[in-house]
PDB file of C-alpha atoms and ligand atoms in Angstrom:
ATOM      1  CA  UNK A   1      50.845 -61.155 -86.240  1.00 43.00           C
ATOM      2  CA  UNK A   2      49.511 -57.799 -87.327  1.00 57.00           C
ATOM      3  CA  UNK A   3      52.325 -55.279 -87.703  1.00 67.00           C
ATOM      4  CA  UNK A   4      52.260 -52.528 -85.145  1.00 91.00           C
ATOM      5  CA  UNK A   5      51.104 -49.243 -86.703  1.00 96.00           C
ATOM      6  CA  UNK A   6      53.893 -47.304 -85.015  1.00 97.00           C
ATOM      7  CA  UNK A   7      56.617 -49.486 -86.528  1.00 96.00           C
ATOM      8  CA  UNK A   8      54.840 -49.667 -89.851  1.00 96.00           C
ATOM      9  CA  UNK A   9      54.856 -45.891 -90.412  1.00 98.00           C
ATOM     10  CA  UNK A  10      58.506 -45.469 -89.413  1.00 97.00           C
ATOM     11  CA  UNK A  11      58.028 -44.484 -85.791  1.00 97.00           C
ATOM     12  CA  UNK A  12      58.572 -41.122 -84.142  1.00 97.00           C
ATOM     13  CA  UNK A  13      60.810 -39.868 -86.954  1.00 98.00           C
ATOM     14  CA  UNK A  14      57.821 -40.037 -89.311  1.00 98.00           C
ATOM     15  CA  UNK A  15      55.416 -38.546 -86.766  1.00 98.00           C
ATOM     16  CA  UNK A  16      57.814 -35.670 -86.147  1.00 98.00           C
ATOM     17  CA  UNK A  17      57.955 -34.976 -89.907  1.00 98.00           C
ATOM     18  CA  UNK A  18      54.172 -35.104 -90.153  1.00 98.00           C
ATOM     19  CA  UNK A  19      53.714 -32.646 -87.288  1.00 98.00           C
ATOM     20  CA  UNK A  20      56.538 -30.412 -88.505  1.00 98.00           C
ATOM     21  CA  UNK A  21      54.599 -29.947 -91.722  1.00 98.00           C
ATOM     22  CA  UNK A  22      51.184 -29.786 -90.045  1.00 98.00           C
ATOM     23  CA  UNK A  23      52.317 -27.151 -87.507  1.00 98.00           C
ATOM     24  CA  UNK A  24      53.289 -24.703 -90.241  1.00 98.00           C
ATOM     25  CA  UNK A  25      49.950 -25.160 -91.943  1.00 98.00           C
ATOM     26  CA  UNK A  26      48.104 -24.754 -88.631  1.00 98.00           C
ATOM     27  CA  UNK A  27      49.980 -21.591 -87.641  1.00 98.00           C
ATOM     28  CA  UNK A  28      49.411 -20.097 -91.111  1.00 98.00           C
ATOM     29  CA  UNK A  29      45.700 -20.899 -91.100  1.00 98.00           C
ATOM     30  CA  UNK A  30      43.756 -17.646 -90.548  1.00 98.00           C
ATOM     31  CA  UNK A  31      41.171 -19.415 -88.403  1.00 97.00           C
ATOM     32  CA  UNK A  32      43.616 -21.428 -86.281  1.00 98.00           C
ATOM     33  CA  UNK A  33      46.792 -19.343 -86.192  1.00 97.00           C
ATOM     34  CA  UNK A  34      45.600 -16.670 -83.743  1.00 96.00           C
ATOM     35  CA  UNK A  35      44.879 -19.318 -81.097  1.00 96.00           C
ATOM     36  CA  UNK A  36      48.536 -20.290 -81.055  1.00 97.00           C
ATOM     37  CA  UNK A  37      50.016 -16.848 -80.513  1.00 96.00           C
ATOM     38  CA  UNK A  38      52.812 -17.233 -78.000  1.00 96.00           C
ATOM     39  CA  UNK A  39      52.863 -21.045 -78.209  1.00 97.00           C
ATOM     40  CA  UNK A  40      56.291 -22.145 -79.505  1.00 98.00           C
ATOM     41  CA  UNK A  41      55.959 -24.313 -82.619  1.00 98.00           C
ATOM     42  CA  UNK A  42      58.720 -26.618 -81.423  1.00 98.00           C
ATOM     43  CA  UNK A  43      56.867 -27.281 -78.171  1.00 98.00           C
ATOM     44  CA  UNK A  44      53.549 -28.090 -79.829  1.00 98.00           C
ATOM     45  CA  UNK A  45      55.245 -30.248 -82.447  1.00 98.00           C
ATOM     46  CA  UNK A  46      57.019 -32.267 -79.756  1.00 98.00           C
ATOM     47  CA  UNK A  47      53.847 -32.670 -77.678  1.00 98.00           C
ATOM     48  CA  UNK A  48      51.751 -33.780 -80.669  1.00 98.00           C
ATOM     49  CA  UNK A  49      54.463 -36.224 -81.707  1.00 98.00           C
ATOM     50  CA  UNK A  50      54.713 -37.769 -78.230  1.00 98.00           C
ATOM     51  CA  UNK A  51      50.970 -37.906 -77.756  1.00 98.00           C
ATOM     52  CA  UNK A  52      50.259 -39.509 -81.115  1.00 98.00           C
ATOM     53  CA  UNK A  53      53.108 -41.969 -80.613  1.00 97.00           C
ATOM     54  CA  UNK A  54      51.603 -43.049 -77.295  1.00 97.00           C
ATOM     55  CA  UNK A  55      48.065 -43.238 -78.745  1.00 97.00           C
ATOM     56  CA  UNK A  56      49.081 -45.565 -81.556  1.00 96.00           C
ATOM     57  CA  UNK A  57      50.987 -47.933 -79.310  1.00 94.00           C
ATOM     58  CA  UNK A  58      54.485 -46.552 -79.685  1.00 96.00           C
ATOM     59  CA  UNK A  59      57.092 -46.570 -76.910  1.00 96.00           C
ATOM     60  CA  UNK A  60      56.555 -42.935 -75.912  1.00 96.00           C
ATOM     61  CA  UNK A  61      55.388 -41.240 -72.803  1.00 96.00           C
ATOM     62  CA  UNK A  62      53.265 -38.145 -73.307  1.00 98.00           C
ATOM     63  CA  UNK A  63      54.764 -35.507 -71.014  1.00 98.00           C
ATOM     64  CA  UNK A  64      52.344 -32.670 -71.823  1.00 98.00           C
ATOM     65  CA  UNK A  65      49.253 -31.346 -70.184  1.00 97.00           C
ATOM     66  CA  UNK A  66      45.909 -33.030 -70.060  1.00 96.00           C
ATOM     67  CA  UNK A  67      43.734 -32.150 -73.107  1.00 97.00           C
ATOM     68  CA  UNK A  68      40.894 -30.698 -71.112  1.00 94.00           C
ATOM     69  CA  UNK A  69      43.270 -28.604 -69.024  1.00 93.00           C
ATOM     70  CA  UNK A  70      45.169 -27.214 -72.001  1.00 95.00           C
ATOM     71  CA  UNK A  71      42.110 -26.387 -74.130  1.00 95.00           C
ATOM     72  CA  UNK A  72      39.279 -25.579 -71.772  1.00 89.00           C
ATOM     73  CA  UNK A  73      39.516 -21.811 -71.583  1.00 87.00           C
ATOM     74  CA  UNK A  74      40.199 -21.403 -75.278  1.00 91.00           C
ATOM     75  CA  UNK A  75      36.681 -21.900 -76.622  1.00 92.00           C
ATOM     76  CA  UNK A  76      37.843 -24.220 -79.373  1.00 95.00           C
ATOM     77  CA  UNK A  77      34.981 -24.935 -81.768  1.00 95.00           C
ATOM     78  CA  UNK A  78      34.187 -28.161 -83.554  1.00 95.00           C
ATOM     79  CA  UNK A  79      34.943 -26.420 -86.891  1.00 96.00           C
ATOM     80  CA  UNK A  80      38.402 -25.499 -85.591  1.00 97.00           C
ATOM     81  CA  UNK A  81      38.972 -29.027 -84.361  1.00 97.00           C
ATOM     82  CA  UNK A  82      38.194 -30.473 -87.804  1.00 97.00           C
ATOM     83  CA  UNK A  83      40.283 -27.797 -89.536  1.00 98.00           C
ATOM     84  CA  UNK A  84      43.302 -28.812 -87.459  1.00 98.00           C
ATOM     85  CA  UNK A  85      42.699 -32.497 -88.132  1.00 98.00           C
ATOM     86  CA  UNK A  86      42.509 -31.693 -91.840  1.00 98.00           C
ATOM     87  CA  UNK A  87      45.997 -30.158 -91.731  1.00 98.00           C
ATOM     88  CA  UNK A  88      47.335 -33.251 -89.990  1.00 98.00           C
ATOM     89  CA  UNK A  89      45.685 -35.423 -92.623  1.00 98.00           C
ATOM     90  CA  UNK A  90      47.172 -33.406 -95.481  1.00 98.00           C
ATOM     91  CA  UNK A  91      50.600 -33.580 -93.858  1.00 98.00           C
ATOM     92  CA  UNK A  92      50.328 -37.380 -93.557  1.00 98.00           C
ATOM     93  CA  UNK A  93      49.416 -37.563 -97.222  1.00 98.00           C
ATOM     94  CA  UNK A  94      52.342 -35.367 -98.247  1.00 98.00           C
ATOM     95  CA  UNK A  95      54.733 -37.472 -96.153  1.00 98.00           C
ATOM     96  CA  UNK A  96      53.437 -40.543 -97.982  1.00 98.00           C
ATOM     97  CA  UNK A  97      51.426 -42.473 -95.433  1.00 98.00           C
ATOM     98  CA  UNK A  98      48.795 -44.742 -96.902  1.00 97.00           C
ATOM     99  CA  UNK A  99      45.112 -43.938 -96.711  1.00 97.00           C
ATOM    100  CA  UNK A 100      44.698 -46.794 -94.249  1.00 97.00           C
ATOM    101  CA  UNK A 101      47.547 -45.605 -92.012  1.00 97.00           C
ATOM    102  CA  UNK A 102      46.080 -42.096 -92.110  1.00 98.00           C
ATOM    103  CA  UNK A 103      42.705 -43.340 -91.004  1.00 97.00           C
ATOM    104  CA  UNK A 104      44.109 -45.442 -88.184  1.00 97.00           C
ATOM    105  CA  UNK A 105      45.999 -42.425 -86.827  1.00 98.00           C
ATOM    106  CA  UNK A 106      42.976 -40.127 -87.157  1.00 97.00           C
ATOM    107  CA  UNK A 107      40.844 -42.731 -85.373  1.00 97.00           C
ATOM    108  CA  UNK A 108      43.329 -42.654 -82.485  1.00 97.00           C
ATOM    109  CA  UNK A 109      43.053 -38.846 -82.239  1.00 97.00           C
ATOM    110  CA  UNK A 110      39.258 -38.675 -82.618  1.00 96.00           C
ATOM    111  CA  UNK A 111      38.394 -39.510 -78.980  1.00 96.00           C
ATOM    112  CA  UNK A 112      40.324 -36.409 -77.842  1.00 97.00           C
ATOM    113  CA  UNK A 113      37.656 -34.215 -79.443  1.00 96.00           C
ATOM    114  CA  UNK A 114      35.307 -34.083 -76.473  1.00 94.00           C
ATOM    115  CA  UNK A 115      38.049 -32.780 -74.192  1.00 95.00           C
ATOM    116  CA  UNK A 116      39.437 -30.300 -76.729  1.00 96.00           C
ATOM    117  CA  UNK A 117      36.165 -28.608 -77.641  1.00 95.00           C
ATOM    118  CA  UNK A 118      34.956 -28.694 -74.055  1.00 77.00           C
ATOM    119  CA  UNK A 119      33.856 -25.263 -72.886  1.00 75.00           C
ATOM    120  CA  UNK A 120      32.988 -24.422 -69.329  1.00 52.00           C
ATOM    121  CA  UNK A 121      29.668 -22.639 -69.500  1.00 45.00           C
TER     122      UNK A 121
HETATM  123  C1  LIG B   1      43.177 -33.243 -83.017  1.00 68.59           C
HETATM  124  C2  LIG B   1      43.141 -32.024 -82.498  1.00 68.59           C
HETATM  125  C3  LIG B   1      44.097 -31.527 -81.428  1.00 68.59           C
HETATM  126  C4  LIG B   1      45.062 -32.200 -80.736  1.00 68.59           C
HETATM  127  C5  LIG B   1      45.454 -33.669 -80.848  1.00 68.59           C
HETATM  128  C6  LIG B   1      45.685 -31.250 -79.834  1.00 68.59           C
HETATM  129  C7  LIG B   1      46.728 -31.544 -78.980  1.00 68.59           C
HETATM  130  C8  LIG B   1      47.405 -30.635 -78.215  1.00 68.59           C
HETATM  131  C9  LIG B   1      48.562 -30.938 -77.411  1.00 68.59           C
HETATM  132  C10 LIG B   1      49.210 -32.296 -77.282  1.00 68.59           C
HETATM  133  C11 LIG B   1      48.947 -29.789 -76.800  1.00 68.59           C
HETATM  134  C12 LIG B   1      50.151 -29.596 -75.860  1.00 68.59           C
HETATM  135  C13 LIG B   1      49.734 -29.484 -74.402  1.00 68.59           C
HETATM  136  C14 LIG B   1      50.906 -29.011 -73.582  1.00 68.59           C
HETATM  137  O1  LIG B   1      51.437 -27.936 -73.845  1.00 68.59           O
HETATM  138  O2  LIG B   1      51.339 -29.709 -72.656  1.00 68.59           O
HETATM  139  C15 LIG B   1      48.038 -28.760 -77.240  1.00 68.59           C
HETATM  140  C16 LIG B   1      48.103 -27.441 -76.859  1.00 68.59           C
HETATM  141  C17 LIG B   1      47.357 -26.435 -77.407  1.00 68.59           C
HETATM  142  N1  LIG B   1      46.301 -26.565 -78.267  1.00 68.59           N
HETATM  143 FE1  LIG B   1      45.662 -28.283 -79.059  1.00 68.59          FE
HETATM  144  N2  LIG B   1      45.090 -30.026 -79.979  1.00 68.59           N
HETATM  145  C18 LIG B   1      44.124 -30.153 -80.951  1.00 68.59           C
HETATM  146  C19 LIG B   1      43.289 -29.152 -81.410  1.00 68.59           C
HETATM  147  C20 LIG B   1      43.413 -27.829 -81.105  1.00 68.59           C
HETATM  148  C21 LIG B   1      42.634 -26.756 -81.716  1.00 68.59           C
HETATM  149  C22 LIG B   1      41.571 -26.959 -82.789  1.00 68.59           C
HETATM  150  C23 LIG B   1      43.058 -25.588 -81.148  1.00 68.59           C
HETATM  151  C24 LIG B   1      42.627 -24.183 -81.403  1.00 68.59           C
HETATM  152  C25 LIG B   1      42.133 -23.759 -82.521  1.00 68.59           C
HETATM  153  C26 LIG B   1      44.100 -25.921 -80.176  1.00 68.59           C
HETATM  154  C27 LIG B   1      44.781 -25.012 -79.413  1.00 68.59           C
HETATM  155  C28 LIG B   1      45.838 -25.315 -78.575  1.00 68.59           C
HETATM  156  C29 LIG B   1      46.627 -24.317 -77.868  1.00 68.59           C
HETATM  157  C30 LIG B   1      46.451 -22.814 -77.961  1.00 68.59           C
HETATM  158  C31 LIG B   1      47.588 -25.017 -77.127  1.00 68.59           C
HETATM  159  C32 LIG B   1      48.670 -24.445 -76.210  1.00 68.59           C
HETATM  160  C33 LIG B   1      48.224 -24.636 -74.794  1.00 68.59           C
HETATM  161  C34 LIG B   1      49.234 -24.093 -73.796  1.00 68.59           C
HETATM  162  O3  LIG B   1      50.371 -23.790 -74.151  1.00 68.59           O
HETATM  163  O4  LIG B   1      48.858 -23.999 -72.627  1.00 68.59           O
HETATM  164  N3  LIG B   1      44.273 -27.278 -80.176  1.00 68.59           N
HETATM  165  N4  LIG B   1      47.106 -29.287 -78.094  1.00 68.59           N
END
């Protein structure tokens, strides 16, 4: 049978490495960094790791807030969304995931977009 993506990439240990790297890039990005003022890196890293684990079929429970709830008053733009995704993609590449693994993970995150860039207006 088709190997499970979660197992194939090395599980949560690999995801935690990916997000550890991505978080630094995100917080240092002049467009994205200011949004995260006051948000502990360790918290966001853990939440992203759990969420991605759950989305790709891993044995994790996402314990964080709903995406619409946590982003709705922040006026996140589509450009910001793609900039963040780009940092995650670069981190996956640096960690050594294959192009195919990268794309499968990004495809799992893509449906979150509508809730993240949602703006009450
Ligand atoms: C693929 C794109 C994204 C994903 C998967 C994602 C995921 C998450 C997750 C899992 C949390 C944790 C929720 C919690 O604390 O319980 C979070 C929080 C947060 N996100 Fe995102 N996010 C994305 C894009 C963005 C973008 C583009 C911005 C702004 C530029 C942003 C700003 C924030 C902020 C400020 C928080 C902290 C919310 C709080 O502490 O209440 N996110 N995000």
